[in-house]
CSV table of C-alpha atoms and ligand atoms in Angstrom, one decimal:
chain,number,residue,atom,x,y,z
A,99,UNK,CA,81.4,93.2,92.6
A,100,UNK,CA,82.7,94.2,89.2
A,101,UNK,CA,85.2,91.9,87.6
A,102,UNK,CA,88.6,93.4,88.2
A,103,UNK,CA,90.4,94.8,85.2
A,104,UNK,CA,94.2,94.9,84.9
A,105,UNK,CA,96.3,97.4,87.0
A,106,UNK,CA,99.3,98.0,84.8
A,107,UNK,CA,102.5,99.9,85.5
A,108,UNK,CA,104.9,100.8,82.7
A,109,UNK,CA,108.6,101.0,83.0
A,110,UNK,CA,111.2,101.9,80.4
A,111,UNK,CA,113.8,104.5,79.5
A,112,UNK,CA,113.2,107.7,77.5
A,113,UNK,CA,112.8,106.8,73.8
A,114,UNK,CA,111.5,103.3,74.5
A,115,UNK,CA,108.1,104.2,73.1
A,116,UNK,CA,106.3,103.2,76.3
A,117,UNK,CA,103.9,106.2,76.1
A,118,UNK,CA,102.7,105.1,72.7
A,119,UNK,CA,102.5,101.5,73.8
A,120,UNK,CA,100.7,102.5,77.0
A,121,UNK,CA,98.0,104.5,75.1
A,122,UNK,CA,97.5,101.6,72.6
A,123,UNK,CA,97.2,99.1,75.4
A,124,UNK,CA,94.8,101.2,77.4
A,125,UNK,CA,92.6,101.6,74.4
A,126,UNK,CA,92.6,97.9,73.7
A,127,UNK,CA,91.8,97.0,77.3
A,128,UNK,CA,89.3,99.9,77.7
A,129,UNK,CA,90.9,101.4,80.7
A,130,UNK,CA,92.4,104.8,81.2
A,131,UNK,CA,96.0,105.7,80.4
A,132,UNK,CA,97.5,107.8,83.2
A,133,UNK,CA,100.7,109.7,82.7
A,134,UNK,CA,101.8,111.3,86.0
A,135,UNK,CA,103.5,114.3,84.4
A,136,UNK,CA,100.3,115.2,82.5
A,137,UNK,CA,98.2,114.7,85.7
A,138,UNK,CA,100.4,117.1,87.5
A,139,UNK,CA,100.3,119.7,84.6
A,140,UNK,CA,96.5,119.4,84.5
A,141,UNK,CA,96.2,119.9,88.2
A,142,UNK,CA,98.4,123.0,88.0
A,143,UNK,CA,96.4,124.3,85.0
A,144,UNK,CA,93.1,123.8,86.9
A,145,UNK,CA,94.3,126.3,89.5
A,146,UNK,CA,92.9,124.2,92.3
A,147,UNK,CA,94.3,124.8,95.8
A,148,UNK,CA,96.6,121.8,95.4
A,149,UNK,CA,97.6,122.8,91.9
A,150,UNK,CA,98.6,126.3,93.1
A,151,UNK,CA,100.7,124.8,95.9
A,152,UNK,CA,102.5,122.6,93.3
A,153,UNK,CA,103.0,125.6,91.0
A,154,UNK,CA,104.5,127.6,93.8
A,155,UNK,CA,107.0,124.9,94.6
A,156,UNK,CA,108.0,124.4,91.0
A,157,UNK,CA,108.1,128.1,90.1
A,158,UNK,CA,110.4,128.8,93.1
A,159,UNK,CA,112.9,126.3,91.6
A,160,UNK,CA,112.1,123.5,94.1
A,161,UNK,CA,110.8,120.1,93.3
A,162,UNK,CA,107.8,118.3,94.8
A,163,UNK,CA,108.8,115.8,97.5
A,164,UNK,CA,107.6,112.2,97.5
A,165,UNK,CA,104.9,112.8,100.2
A,166,UNK,CA,103.2,115.4,98.0
A,167,UNK,CA,103.4,113.4,94.9
A,168,UNK,CA,102.3,110.2,96.7
A,169,UNK,CA,99.2,111.8,98.2
A,170,UNK,CA,98.3,113.3,94.9
A,171,UNK,CA,98.8,110.2,92.9
A,172,UNK,CA,97.0,108.0,95.4
A,173,UNK,CA,93.9,110.1,95.1
A,174,UNK,CA,94.1,110.0,91.3
A,175,UNK,CA,94.6,106.2,91.3
A,176,UNK,CA,91.8,105.6,93.7
A,177,UNK,CA,89.4,107.8,91.7
A,178,UNK,CA,90.3,106.0,88.5
A,179,UNK,CA,90.1,102.5,90.0
A,180,UNK,CA,86.6,103.3,91.4
A,181,UNK,CA,85.4,104.6,88.1
A,182,UNK,CA,87.1,102.2,85.7
A,183,UNK,CA,88.4,99.2,87.6
A,184,UNK,CA,91.9,99.4,86.2
A,185,UNK,CA,94.5,101.6,84.5
A,186,UNK,CA,97.7,101.8,82.6
A,187,UNK,CA,100.1,103.9,84.7
A,188,UNK,CA,103.2,105.7,83.2
A,189,UNK,CA,105.8,107.9,84.9
A,190,UNK,CA,104.9,106.7,88.4
A,191,UNK,CA,106.2,105.0,90.6
A,192,UNK,CA,109.8,106.1,90.3
A,193,UNK,CA,111.0,105.1,93.7
A,194,UNK,CA,110.4,102.5,96.4
A,195,UNK,CA,108.4,105.0,98.4
A,196,UNK,CA,106.2,105.8,95.4
A,197,UNK,CA,105.8,102.1,94.7
A,198,UNK,CA,104.6,101.6,98.3
A,199,UNK,CA,102.0,104.3,97.7
A,200,UNK,CA,100.8,102.7,94.5
A,201,UNK,CA,100.7,99.2,96.0
A,202,UNK,CA,98.6,100.6,98.9
A,203,UNK,CA,95.9,101.6,96.3
A,204,UNK,CA,96.2,98.4,94.2
A,205,UNK,CA,98.9,95.8,93.7
A,206,UNK,CA,99.8,95.8,90.0
A,207,UNK,CA,98.5,92.8,88.0
A,208,UNK,CA,101.2,93.5,85.4
A,209,UNK,CA,104.4,95.6,85.3
A,210,UNK,CA,105.6,96.0,81.7
A,211,UNK,CA,109.3,96.9,81.2
A,212,UNK,CA,109.8,98.1,77.6
A,213,UNK,CA,113.6,98.0,77.4
A,214,UNK,CA,116.0,99.4,74.9
A,215,UNK,CA,119.8,99.7,75.1
A,216,UNK,CA,121.2,103.1,76.2
A,217,UNK,CA,122.8,103.5,72.8
A,218,UNK,CA,119.3,103.1,71.2
A,219,UNK,CA,117.8,105.7,73.6
A,220,UNK,CA,120.6,108.2,72.7
A,221,UNK,CA,120.1,107.5,69.0
A,222,UNK,CA,116.4,108.0,69.1
A,223,UNK,CA,116.3,111.0,71.4
A,224,UNK,CA,119.1,112.8,69.5
A,225,UNK,CA,116.6,112.7,66.5
A,226,UNK,CA,113.9,114.4,68.6
A,227,UNK,CA,112.8,117.9,67.4
A,228,UNK,CA,110.3,120.3,69.0
A,229,UNK,CA,108.2,123.1,67.6
A,230,UNK,CA,109.2,126.3,69.5
A,231,UNK,CA,105.7,127.7,69.0
A,232,UNK,CA,103.3,125.0,70.0
A,233,UNK,CA,105.5,122.3,71.6
A,234,UNK,CA,104.6,119.6,69.2
A,235,UNK,CA,107.3,116.9,69.3
A,236,UNK,CA,108.7,115.1,66.2
A,237,UNK,CA,111.3,112.4,65.7
A,238,UNK,CA,113.4,112.7,62.6
A,239,UNK,CA,113.7,108.9,62.5
A,240,UNK,CA,110.4,107.5,63.7
A,241,UNK,CA,107.9,110.4,63.3
A,242,UNK,CA,109.3,113.1,61.0
A,243,UNK,CA,107.4,116.2,59.9
A,244,UNK,CA,106.1,116.2,56.3
A,245,UNK,CA,108.3,119.1,55.1
A,246,UNK,CA,112.0,119.1,56.0
A,247,UNK,CA,112.5,120.4,59.6
A,248,UNK,CA,109.4,122.5,59.9
A,249,UNK,CA,106.2,122.0,62.0
A,250,UNK,CA,103.3,120.4,60.2
A,251,UNK,CA,100.8,122.6,62.1
A,252,UNK,CA,102.4,126.0,62.1
A,253,UNK,CA,105.5,125.8,59.7
A,254,UNK,CA,107.8,127.0,62.4
A,255,UNK,CA,111.4,125.8,62.2
A,256,UNK,CA,111.9,122.9,64.6
A,257,UNK,CA,114.5,123.0,67.3
A,258,UNK,CA,116.4,120.5,69.3
A,259,UNK,CA,115.9,120.7,73.1
A,260,UNK,CA,119.0,121.9,74.8
A,261,UNK,CA,119.2,118.8,77.1
A,262,UNK,CA,118.8,116.4,74.1
A,263,UNK,CA,122.6,116.2,73.6
A,264,UNK,CA,124.2,112.7,74.0
A,265,UNK,CA,125.7,113.7,77.3
A,266,UNK,CA,122.5,115.2,78.6
A,267,UNK,CA,120.6,112.1,77.5
A,268,UNK,CA,123.2,109.8,79.1
A,269,UNK,CA,122.8,111.7,82.4
A,270,UNK,CA,119.1,111.1,82.4
A,271,UNK,CA,119.6,107.4,81.5
A,272,UNK,CA,121.9,107.1,84.5
A,273,UNK,CA,119.2,108.5,86.8
A,274,UNK,CA,116.7,106.2,85.2
A,275,UNK,CA,118.8,103.1,85.8
A,276,UNK,CA,119.5,104.1,89.3
A,277,UNK,CA,115.8,104.7,90.1
A,278,UNK,CA,114.4,101.8,88.2
A,279,UNK,CA,116.7,98.9,89.1
A,280,UNK,CA,115.2,98.5,92.6
A,281,UNK,CA,111.7,98.7,91.1
A,282,UNK,CA,112.5,96.0,88.6
A,283,UNK,CA,113.7,93.7,91.4
A,284,UNK,CA,110.6,94.5,93.5
A,285,UNK,CA,108.2,93.6,90.7
A,286,UNK,CA,110.2,90.6,89.7
A,287,UNK,CA,109.9,89.3,93.3
A,288,UNK,CA,106.1,90.0,93.1
A,289,UNK,CA,106.0,87.8,90.0
A,290,UNK,CA,104.3,90.5,87.9
A,291,UNK,CA,107.2,91.8,85.7
A,292,UNK,CA,107.1,91.3,81.9
A,293,UNK,CA,110.2,92.4,79.9
A,294,UNK,CA,109.6,93.5,76.4
A,295,UNK,CA,112.3,94.3,73.8
A,296,UNK,CA,111.5,97.8,72.7
A,297,UNK,CA,114.0,97.8,69.8
A,298,UNK,CA,111.7,96.6,67.0
A,299,UNK,CA,109.0,98.7,65.2
A,300,UNK,CA,106.2,100.2,67.2
A,301,UNK,CA,103.7,97.7,65.7
A,302,UNK,CA,106.0,94.7,66.5
A,303,UNK,CA,106.4,95.9,70.1
A,304,UNK,CA,102.7,96.4,70.4
A,305,UNK,CA,102.2,92.7,69.3
A,306,UNK,CA,104.6,91.6,72.0
A,307,UNK,CA,102.7,93.6,74.6
A,308,UNK,CA,99.4,92.2,73.5
A,309,UNK,CA,100.7,88.6,73.8
A,310,UNK,CA,100.9,89.2,77.6
A,311,UNK,CA,97.1,89.6,77.7
A,312,UNK,CA,96.3,86.9,75.1
B,511,LIG,ZN1,104.2,124.2,65.4
C-alpha cells in the first residue's frame, strides 16, 4: 500500500488568505488543492446530469441541501484520494453533517485554521475590487492592479462588489463564526487542529504553515 499523504482541511474567514496558502501548501506537498465552490462550478459547466440538476436548483433561486453537496463532495474526495493519496480541502466542510461526510471518506490528518480578527477581514475585503468584464479579482492593499483602478488584462474600470460593504462583510463573518465554531471544537477534540495567525504577510504565514509539516 502507498504511504499515506496528508489529508488537510482548511478553515478561516474571508480575507484570511487561506486559498493562497492552500494552493502553496498543496504544491509543496504534491497533492491536489480542492476548492468546493470551484468543483461545483466545474460540475455545472460540464453539463453532466448532476451538474444540470445543481444548475436547476441554483437558477430557480434555491440552494443545494447538505445531502446533495455531501454525496457530490464524497465522490470527489474518494476519487482524489484514490489517485493522489491526499489533498488540501478548502470550502468544505462547513457544517457538522458535512464534516461527518468528509470524515467518512478520510479522517483529516491536519486541520489548519488561518485566523484573522473580524476587523482585519473587513479591512481587507473592503479593499477588494473586481473586473466587471472578466471577473479578475484584485485587492487594493495586498494585490493592486498596475494602473490605478483598472484591470491589468482588459483595462476595464474595476468595481466593488455590492456585498463588500462593512455591514455585508460583517454579516458573512457572523455566519462564518456560527458555522465554524462547532467544527473548530470537533477538530480540536480529534487532536488535529492547528491555529495559524493570518495577520502577517503572505510569505510569513506560509512559513508558519510549513512549520506544521517540518
Ligand atoms: Zn478585466
